Coordinates of C-alpha atoms in Angstrom, one line a residue:
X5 CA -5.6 -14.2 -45.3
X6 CA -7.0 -12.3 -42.5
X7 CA -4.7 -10.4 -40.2
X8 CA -5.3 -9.9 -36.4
X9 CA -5.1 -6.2 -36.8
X10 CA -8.4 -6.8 -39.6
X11 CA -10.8 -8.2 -37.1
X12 CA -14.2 -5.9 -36.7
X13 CA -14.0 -3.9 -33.5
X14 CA -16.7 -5.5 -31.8
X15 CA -14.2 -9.1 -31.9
X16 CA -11.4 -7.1 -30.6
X17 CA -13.1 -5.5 -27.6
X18 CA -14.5 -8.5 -26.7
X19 CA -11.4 -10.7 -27.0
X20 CA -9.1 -8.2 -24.9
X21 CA -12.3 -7.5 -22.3
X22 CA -11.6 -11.6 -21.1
X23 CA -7.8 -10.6 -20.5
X24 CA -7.3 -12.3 -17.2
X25 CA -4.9 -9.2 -15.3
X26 CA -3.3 -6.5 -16.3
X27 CA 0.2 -8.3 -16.9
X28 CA -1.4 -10.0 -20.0
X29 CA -1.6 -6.8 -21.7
X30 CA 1.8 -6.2 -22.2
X31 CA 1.3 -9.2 -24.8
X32 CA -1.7 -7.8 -26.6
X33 CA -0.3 -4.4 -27.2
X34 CA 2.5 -5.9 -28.5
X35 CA 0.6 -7.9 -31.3
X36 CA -0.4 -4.8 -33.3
X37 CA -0.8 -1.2 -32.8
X38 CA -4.2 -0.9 -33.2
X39 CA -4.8 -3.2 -30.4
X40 CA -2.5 -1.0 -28.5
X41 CA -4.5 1.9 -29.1
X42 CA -7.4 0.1 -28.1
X43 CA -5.8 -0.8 -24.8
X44 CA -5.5 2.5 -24.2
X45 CA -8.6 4.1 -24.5
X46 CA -10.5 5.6 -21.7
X47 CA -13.8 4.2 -22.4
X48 CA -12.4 0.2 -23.0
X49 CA -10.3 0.9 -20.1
X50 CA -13.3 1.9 -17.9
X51 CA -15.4 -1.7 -19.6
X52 CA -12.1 -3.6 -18.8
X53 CA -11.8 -3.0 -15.5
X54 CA -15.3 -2.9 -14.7
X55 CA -15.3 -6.5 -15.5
X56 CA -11.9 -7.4 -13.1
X57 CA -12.7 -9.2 -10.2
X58 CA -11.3 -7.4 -7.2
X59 CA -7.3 -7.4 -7.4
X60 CA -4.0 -7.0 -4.4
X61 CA -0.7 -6.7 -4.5
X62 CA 1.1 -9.2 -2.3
X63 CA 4.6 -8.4 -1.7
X64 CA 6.7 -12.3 -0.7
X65 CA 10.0 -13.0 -1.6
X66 CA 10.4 -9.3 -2.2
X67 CA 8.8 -9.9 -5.3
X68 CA 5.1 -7.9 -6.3
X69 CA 2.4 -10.8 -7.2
X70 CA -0.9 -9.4 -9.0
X71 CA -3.8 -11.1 -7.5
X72 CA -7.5 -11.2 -7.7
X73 CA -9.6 -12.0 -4.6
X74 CA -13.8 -13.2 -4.7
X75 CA -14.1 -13.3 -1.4
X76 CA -15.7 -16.8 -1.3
X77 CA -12.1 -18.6 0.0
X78 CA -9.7 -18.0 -3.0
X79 CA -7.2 -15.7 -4.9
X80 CA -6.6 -16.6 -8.3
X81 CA -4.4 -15.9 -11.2
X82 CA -1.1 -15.1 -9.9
X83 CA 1.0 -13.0 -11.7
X84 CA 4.4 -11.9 -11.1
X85 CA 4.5 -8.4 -11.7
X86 CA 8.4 -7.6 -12.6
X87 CA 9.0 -4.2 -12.0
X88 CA 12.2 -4.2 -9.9
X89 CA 14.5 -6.3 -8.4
X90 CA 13.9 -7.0 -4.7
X91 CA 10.8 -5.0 -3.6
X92 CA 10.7 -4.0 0.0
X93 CA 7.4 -2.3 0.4
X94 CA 5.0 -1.0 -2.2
X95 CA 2.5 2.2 -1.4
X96 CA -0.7 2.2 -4.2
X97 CA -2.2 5.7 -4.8
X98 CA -4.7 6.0 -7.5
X99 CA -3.7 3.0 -9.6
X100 CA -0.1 4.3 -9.5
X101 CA 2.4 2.1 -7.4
X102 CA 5.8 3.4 -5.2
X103 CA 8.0 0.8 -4.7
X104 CA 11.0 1.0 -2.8
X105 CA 13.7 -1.8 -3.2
X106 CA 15.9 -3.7 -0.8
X107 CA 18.9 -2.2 -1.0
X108 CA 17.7 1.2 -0.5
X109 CA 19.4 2.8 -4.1
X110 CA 16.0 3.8 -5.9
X111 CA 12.3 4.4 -5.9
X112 CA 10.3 3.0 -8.5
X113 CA 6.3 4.4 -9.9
X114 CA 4.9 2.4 -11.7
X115 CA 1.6 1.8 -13.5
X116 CA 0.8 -2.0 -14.2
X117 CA -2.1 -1.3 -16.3
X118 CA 0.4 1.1 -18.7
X119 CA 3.7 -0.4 -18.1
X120 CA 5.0 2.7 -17.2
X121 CA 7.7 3.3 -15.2
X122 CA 10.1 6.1 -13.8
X123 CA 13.0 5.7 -11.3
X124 CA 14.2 8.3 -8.5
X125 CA 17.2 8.4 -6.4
X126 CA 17.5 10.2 -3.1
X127 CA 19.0 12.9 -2.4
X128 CA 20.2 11.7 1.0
X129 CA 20.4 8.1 1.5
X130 CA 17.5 6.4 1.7
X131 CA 17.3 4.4 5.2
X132 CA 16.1 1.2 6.2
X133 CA 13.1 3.1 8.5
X134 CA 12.1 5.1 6.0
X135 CA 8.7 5.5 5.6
X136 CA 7.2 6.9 2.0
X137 CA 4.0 8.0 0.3
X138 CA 2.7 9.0 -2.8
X139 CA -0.1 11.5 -3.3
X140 CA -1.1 14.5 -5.6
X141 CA -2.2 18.1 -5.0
X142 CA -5.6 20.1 -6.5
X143 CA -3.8 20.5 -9.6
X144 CA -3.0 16.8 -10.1
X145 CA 0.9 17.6 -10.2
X146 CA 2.5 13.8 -8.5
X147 CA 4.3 13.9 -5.5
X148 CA 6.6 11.5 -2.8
X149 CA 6.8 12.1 0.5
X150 CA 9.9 10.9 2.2
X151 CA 10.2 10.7 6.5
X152 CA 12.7 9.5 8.7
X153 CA 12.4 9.4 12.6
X154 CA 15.7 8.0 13.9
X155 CA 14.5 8.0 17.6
X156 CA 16.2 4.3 17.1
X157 CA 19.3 6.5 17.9
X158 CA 18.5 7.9 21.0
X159 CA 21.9 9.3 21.6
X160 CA 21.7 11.3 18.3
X161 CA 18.3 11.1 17.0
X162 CA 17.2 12.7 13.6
X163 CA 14.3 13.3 11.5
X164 CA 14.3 13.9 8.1
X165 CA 11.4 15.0 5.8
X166 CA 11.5 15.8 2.4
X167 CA 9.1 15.6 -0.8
X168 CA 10.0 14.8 -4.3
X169 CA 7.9 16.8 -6.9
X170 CA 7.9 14.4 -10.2
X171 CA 7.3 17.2 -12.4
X172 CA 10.5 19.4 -11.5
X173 CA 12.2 16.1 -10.8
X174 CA 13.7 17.4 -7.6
X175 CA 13.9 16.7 -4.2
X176 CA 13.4 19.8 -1.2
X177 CA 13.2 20.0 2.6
X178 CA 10.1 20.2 4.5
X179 CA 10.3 21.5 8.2
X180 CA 8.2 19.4 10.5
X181 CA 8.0 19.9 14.3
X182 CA 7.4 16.1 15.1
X183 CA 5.8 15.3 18.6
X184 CA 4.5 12.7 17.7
X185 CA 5.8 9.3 15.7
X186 CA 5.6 6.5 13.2
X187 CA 6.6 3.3 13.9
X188 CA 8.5 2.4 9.9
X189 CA 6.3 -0.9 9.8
X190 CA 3.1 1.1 10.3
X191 CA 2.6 1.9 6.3
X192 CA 0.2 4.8 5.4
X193 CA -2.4 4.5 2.7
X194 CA -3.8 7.1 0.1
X195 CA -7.2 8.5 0.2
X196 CA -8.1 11.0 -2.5
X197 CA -4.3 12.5 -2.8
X198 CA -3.4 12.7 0.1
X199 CA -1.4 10.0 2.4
X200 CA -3.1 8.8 6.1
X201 CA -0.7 7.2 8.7
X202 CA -1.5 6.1 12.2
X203 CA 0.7 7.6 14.6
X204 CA 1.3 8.3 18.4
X205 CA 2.7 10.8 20.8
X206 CA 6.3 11.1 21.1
X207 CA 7.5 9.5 24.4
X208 CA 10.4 11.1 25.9
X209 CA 13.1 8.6 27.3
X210 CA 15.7 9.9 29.7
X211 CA 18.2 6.6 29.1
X212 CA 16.7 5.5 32.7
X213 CA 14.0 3.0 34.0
X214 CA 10.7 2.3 31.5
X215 CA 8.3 4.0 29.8
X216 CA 4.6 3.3 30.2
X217 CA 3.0 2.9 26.5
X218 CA -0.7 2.4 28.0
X219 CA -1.2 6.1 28.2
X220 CA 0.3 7.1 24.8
X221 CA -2.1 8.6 22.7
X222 CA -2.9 7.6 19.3
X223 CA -4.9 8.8 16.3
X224 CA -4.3 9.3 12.6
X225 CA -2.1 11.8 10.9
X226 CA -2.7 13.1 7.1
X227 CA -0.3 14.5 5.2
X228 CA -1.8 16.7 2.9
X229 CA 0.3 17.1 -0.3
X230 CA -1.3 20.3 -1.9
X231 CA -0.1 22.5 1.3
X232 CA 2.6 19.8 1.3
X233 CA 2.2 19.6 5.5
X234 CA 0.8 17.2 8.1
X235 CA -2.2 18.0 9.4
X236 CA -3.8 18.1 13.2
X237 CA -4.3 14.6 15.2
X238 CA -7.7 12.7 13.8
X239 CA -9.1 10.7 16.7
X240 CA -9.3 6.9 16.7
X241 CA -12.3 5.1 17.7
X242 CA -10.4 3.0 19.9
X243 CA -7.2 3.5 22.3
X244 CA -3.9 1.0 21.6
X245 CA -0.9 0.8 23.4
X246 CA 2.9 -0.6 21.6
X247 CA 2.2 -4.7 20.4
X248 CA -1.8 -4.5 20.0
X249 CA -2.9 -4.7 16.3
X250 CA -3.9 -2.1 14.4
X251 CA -3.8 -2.0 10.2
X252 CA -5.5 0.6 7.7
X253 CA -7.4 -0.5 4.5
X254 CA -9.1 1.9 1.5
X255 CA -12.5 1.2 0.7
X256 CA -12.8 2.3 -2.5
X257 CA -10.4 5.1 -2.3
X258 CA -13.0 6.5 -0.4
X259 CA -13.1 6.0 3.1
X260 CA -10.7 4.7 5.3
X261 CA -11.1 1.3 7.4
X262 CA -9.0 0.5 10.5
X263 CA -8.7 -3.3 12.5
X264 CA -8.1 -3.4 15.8
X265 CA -7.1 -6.5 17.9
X266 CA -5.9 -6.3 21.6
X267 CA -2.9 -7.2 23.0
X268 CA -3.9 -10.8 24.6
X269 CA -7.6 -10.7 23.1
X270 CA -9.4 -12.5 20.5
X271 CA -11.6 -10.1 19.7
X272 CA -10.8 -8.6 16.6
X273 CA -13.0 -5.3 15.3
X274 CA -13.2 -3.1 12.5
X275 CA -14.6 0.2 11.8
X276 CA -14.9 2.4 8.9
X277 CA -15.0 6.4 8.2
X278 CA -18.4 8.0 7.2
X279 CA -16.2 11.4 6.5
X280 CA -12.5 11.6 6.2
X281 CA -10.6 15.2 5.1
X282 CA -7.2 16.2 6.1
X283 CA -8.6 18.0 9.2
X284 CA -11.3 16.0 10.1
X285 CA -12.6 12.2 10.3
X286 CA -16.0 10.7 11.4
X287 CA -16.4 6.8 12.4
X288 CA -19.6 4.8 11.9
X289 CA -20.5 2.5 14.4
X290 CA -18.2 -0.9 14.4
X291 CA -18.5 -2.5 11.0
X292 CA -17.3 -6.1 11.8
X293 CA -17.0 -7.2 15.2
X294 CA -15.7 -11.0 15.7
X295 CA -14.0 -12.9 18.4
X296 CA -11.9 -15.3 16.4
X297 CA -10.5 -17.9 18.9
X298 CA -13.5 -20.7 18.3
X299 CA -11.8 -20.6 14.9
X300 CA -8.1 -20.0 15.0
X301 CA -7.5 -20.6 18.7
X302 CA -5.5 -18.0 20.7
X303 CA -4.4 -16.0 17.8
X304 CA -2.4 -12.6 17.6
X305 CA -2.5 -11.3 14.6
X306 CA 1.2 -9.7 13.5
X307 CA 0.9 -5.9 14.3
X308 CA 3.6 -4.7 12.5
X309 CA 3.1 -6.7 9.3
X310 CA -0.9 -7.1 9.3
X311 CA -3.0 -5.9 6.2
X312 CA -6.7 -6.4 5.5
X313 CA -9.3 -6.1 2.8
X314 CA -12.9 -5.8 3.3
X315 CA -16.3 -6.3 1.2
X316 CA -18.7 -4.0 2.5
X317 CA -22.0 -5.5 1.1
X318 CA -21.1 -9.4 2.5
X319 CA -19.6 -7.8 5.8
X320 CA -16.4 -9.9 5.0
X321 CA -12.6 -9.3 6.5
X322 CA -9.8 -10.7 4.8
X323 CA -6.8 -10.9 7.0
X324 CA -2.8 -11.6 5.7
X325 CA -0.9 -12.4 8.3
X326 CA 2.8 -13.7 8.9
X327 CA 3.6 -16.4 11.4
X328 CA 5.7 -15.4 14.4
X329 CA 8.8 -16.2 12.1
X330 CA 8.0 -14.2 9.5
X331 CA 8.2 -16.9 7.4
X332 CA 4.8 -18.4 6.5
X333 CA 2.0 -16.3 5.3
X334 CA -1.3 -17.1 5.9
X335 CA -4.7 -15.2 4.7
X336 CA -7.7 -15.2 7.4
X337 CA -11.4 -14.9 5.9
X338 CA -14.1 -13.6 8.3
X339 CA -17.4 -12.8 8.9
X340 CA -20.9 -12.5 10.7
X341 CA -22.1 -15.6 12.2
X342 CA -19.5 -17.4 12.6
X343 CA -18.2 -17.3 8.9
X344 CA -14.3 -18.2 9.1
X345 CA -12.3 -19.7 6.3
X346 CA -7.8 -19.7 5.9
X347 CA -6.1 -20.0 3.0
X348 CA -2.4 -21.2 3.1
X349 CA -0.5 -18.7 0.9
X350 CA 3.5 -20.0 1.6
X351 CA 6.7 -19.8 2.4
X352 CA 9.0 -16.7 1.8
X353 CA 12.4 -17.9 3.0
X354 CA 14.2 -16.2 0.7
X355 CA 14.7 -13.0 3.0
X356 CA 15.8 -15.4 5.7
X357 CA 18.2 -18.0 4.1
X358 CA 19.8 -15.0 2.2
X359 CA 20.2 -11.7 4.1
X360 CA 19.4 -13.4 7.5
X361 CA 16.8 -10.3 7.9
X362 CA 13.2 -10.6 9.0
X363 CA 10.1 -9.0 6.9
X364 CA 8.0 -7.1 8.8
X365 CA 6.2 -4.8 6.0
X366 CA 3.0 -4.6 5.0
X367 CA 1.7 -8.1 2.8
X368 CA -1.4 -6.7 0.6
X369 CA -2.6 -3.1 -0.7
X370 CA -5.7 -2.9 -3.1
X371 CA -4.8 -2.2 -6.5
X372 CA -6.9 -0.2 -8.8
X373 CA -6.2 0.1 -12.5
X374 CA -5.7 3.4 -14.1
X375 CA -5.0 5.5 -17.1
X376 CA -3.0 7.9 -15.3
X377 CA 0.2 8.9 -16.3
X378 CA 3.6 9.1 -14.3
X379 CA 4.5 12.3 -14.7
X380 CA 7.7 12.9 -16.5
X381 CA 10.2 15.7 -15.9
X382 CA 9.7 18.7 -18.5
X383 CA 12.5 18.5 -21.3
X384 CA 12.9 20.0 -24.2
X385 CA 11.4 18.0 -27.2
X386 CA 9.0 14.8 -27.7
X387 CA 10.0 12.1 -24.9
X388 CA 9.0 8.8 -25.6
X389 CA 7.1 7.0 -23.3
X390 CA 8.7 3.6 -21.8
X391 CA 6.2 0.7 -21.8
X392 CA 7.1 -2.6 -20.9

């Protein structure tokens, strides 16, 4: 009789390369360990993922779904990815994922592809504005960047930065002279190691009469985790005020892409980087440009829980969105002449009927399988890896 683990190598590869998503191969390295091994070699890995359609996480019901998107007007093969209870936001960097959970005990890396995970607890309580990033430095060594601006409080306002280093599994202050802010819902992105947020100048507030936001500049900030410090103000090729859209997207972990939609406009438009460093950024001319109310009607796309995806070579936008009670999500395709298309993607009640709370985060970030491992904390001894 012949065995699984017996099949010629050519079968195998072939069999594992139709695996739908990543989730599946928790079950095939579990059928026998030479199929396990194969899972993890660099050059199958490299064929598998070449042949993956292009995959999201979606965050709903503070639960991570593994999705893949063709850009013709579907998302396919849902899969819940079950990595920790009630996910509140989820940061990708290089096929790793940070996930932060609801009630604010623990962060959680992860690797889908690996099924590896490792859990971190703060220091200092974590906070419901916190706003976190992972990244690496030149010499590939993991790191989380943690930052708090409590101007919330304006009686006794705080800030608090600190970074995790994975390897020395501790956490450590970073001194940061903030004059300018982040608003918590505005979630960074990774770009080669290091973390990119969009930011604006501080706006002092005296307690007394109201502050005009249509002069407060905004740009992008990098914090650049090898000299483990922000860097200067990039420019934006546009100028927003407090309640316009704006959302950042990866392409390709490349360059950067950024929407824009004014407050009370239709017009929605998105550029992308030709250059993008710590120090410096360079914008192409506008990529997609496309007033959206012969489609969708007067539509104002959420600007504190927006996220978008793009195909370059089709000139395409995809667009989650929330409904005004944060309750229905909804996933806008468009493009060039006149090239609209929705896709109904649900209810998420659950944050509603249970905690009474609204969910404002981020719904999609582009996921990007890897061999990369979570770095563990140096310990005497052999420690055995944790795969699920």
């Amino acid at each position: 009789m012949t065995m699984i683990s017996d099949l010629p190598q050519d079968l195998v590869e072939n069999v594992l390369s139709r695996v739908p998503l990543m989730t599946s191969m928790r079950k095939v390295r579990s059928t026998c360990k030479r199929w396990n091994t194969l899972s993890r070699d660099p050059d199958f890995a490299k064929h598998f993922v070449k042949g993956l359609s292009r995959l999201i996480i979606m965050r709903s019901q503070f639960r991570l779904w593994l999705m893949s998107v063709d850009f013709h007007g579907s998302l396919n093969h849902k899969d819940d990815l079950d990595v920790a209870p009630y996910v509140k936001e989820v940061f990708h960097c290089n096929g790793l994922l940070l996930c932060s959970t609801k009630d604010k005990r623990r962060l959680v890396v992860w690797n889908p592809y690996l099924g590896q995970t490792r859990r971190i607890k703060p220091r200092i309580a974590f906070h419901k504005r916190d706003i976190y990033a992972l990244g690496y430095d030149v010499n590939k060594n993991q790191k989380i960047l943690r930052f708090l601006d409590d101007y919330a409080t304006f009686r006794n306002p705080y800030v608090v930065c600190e970074i995790y280093d994975l390897k020395s599994n501790s956490w450590r202050d970073l001194d940061v002279n903030a004059d300018w802010e982040m608003d918590y819902y505005h979630r960074g992105l990774s770009l080669k190691g290091s973390a990119y947020f969009f930011a604006k100048e501080k706006m002092e507030w005296d307690g007394e009469g109201e502050i005009d936001v249509t002069d407060q500049e905004t740009f992008l900030l990098c914090f650049y985790f090898t000299r483990e410090r922000f860097g200067p103000r990039l420019p934006m090729p546009f100028h927003s005020h407090a309640e316009e859209t704006v959302a950042l997207s990866s392409v390709r972990e490349e360059q950067l892409a950024v929407l824009y939609q004014g407050d009370s406009s239709c017009l929605v438009e998105i550029w992308v980087t030709n250059r993008i460093e710590p120090n410096a950024v360079s914008w192409r001319k506008v990529f997609l440009s496309v007033d959206i109310e012969p489609f969708f009607g007067l539509h104002q796309f959420d600007f504190s829980g927006g996220s978008f995806i793009i195909d370059e070579e089709q000139k395409l936008a995809l667009i989650f969105d929330k409904d005004k009670e944060y309750i229905h999500n909804t996933a806008y395709l468009i493009g060039e002449n006149g090239y609209y298309k929705t896709l109904d993607l649900g209810e998420d009640r659950y944050h509603r009927e249970k905690t009474g709370e609204y969910t404002s985060m981020q719904l999609v970030c582009s996921y990007f399988p890897t061999l990369v491992k979570i770095q563990q904390r140096a310990r005497r001894g052999k420690r055995k890896e944790r795969d699920y």
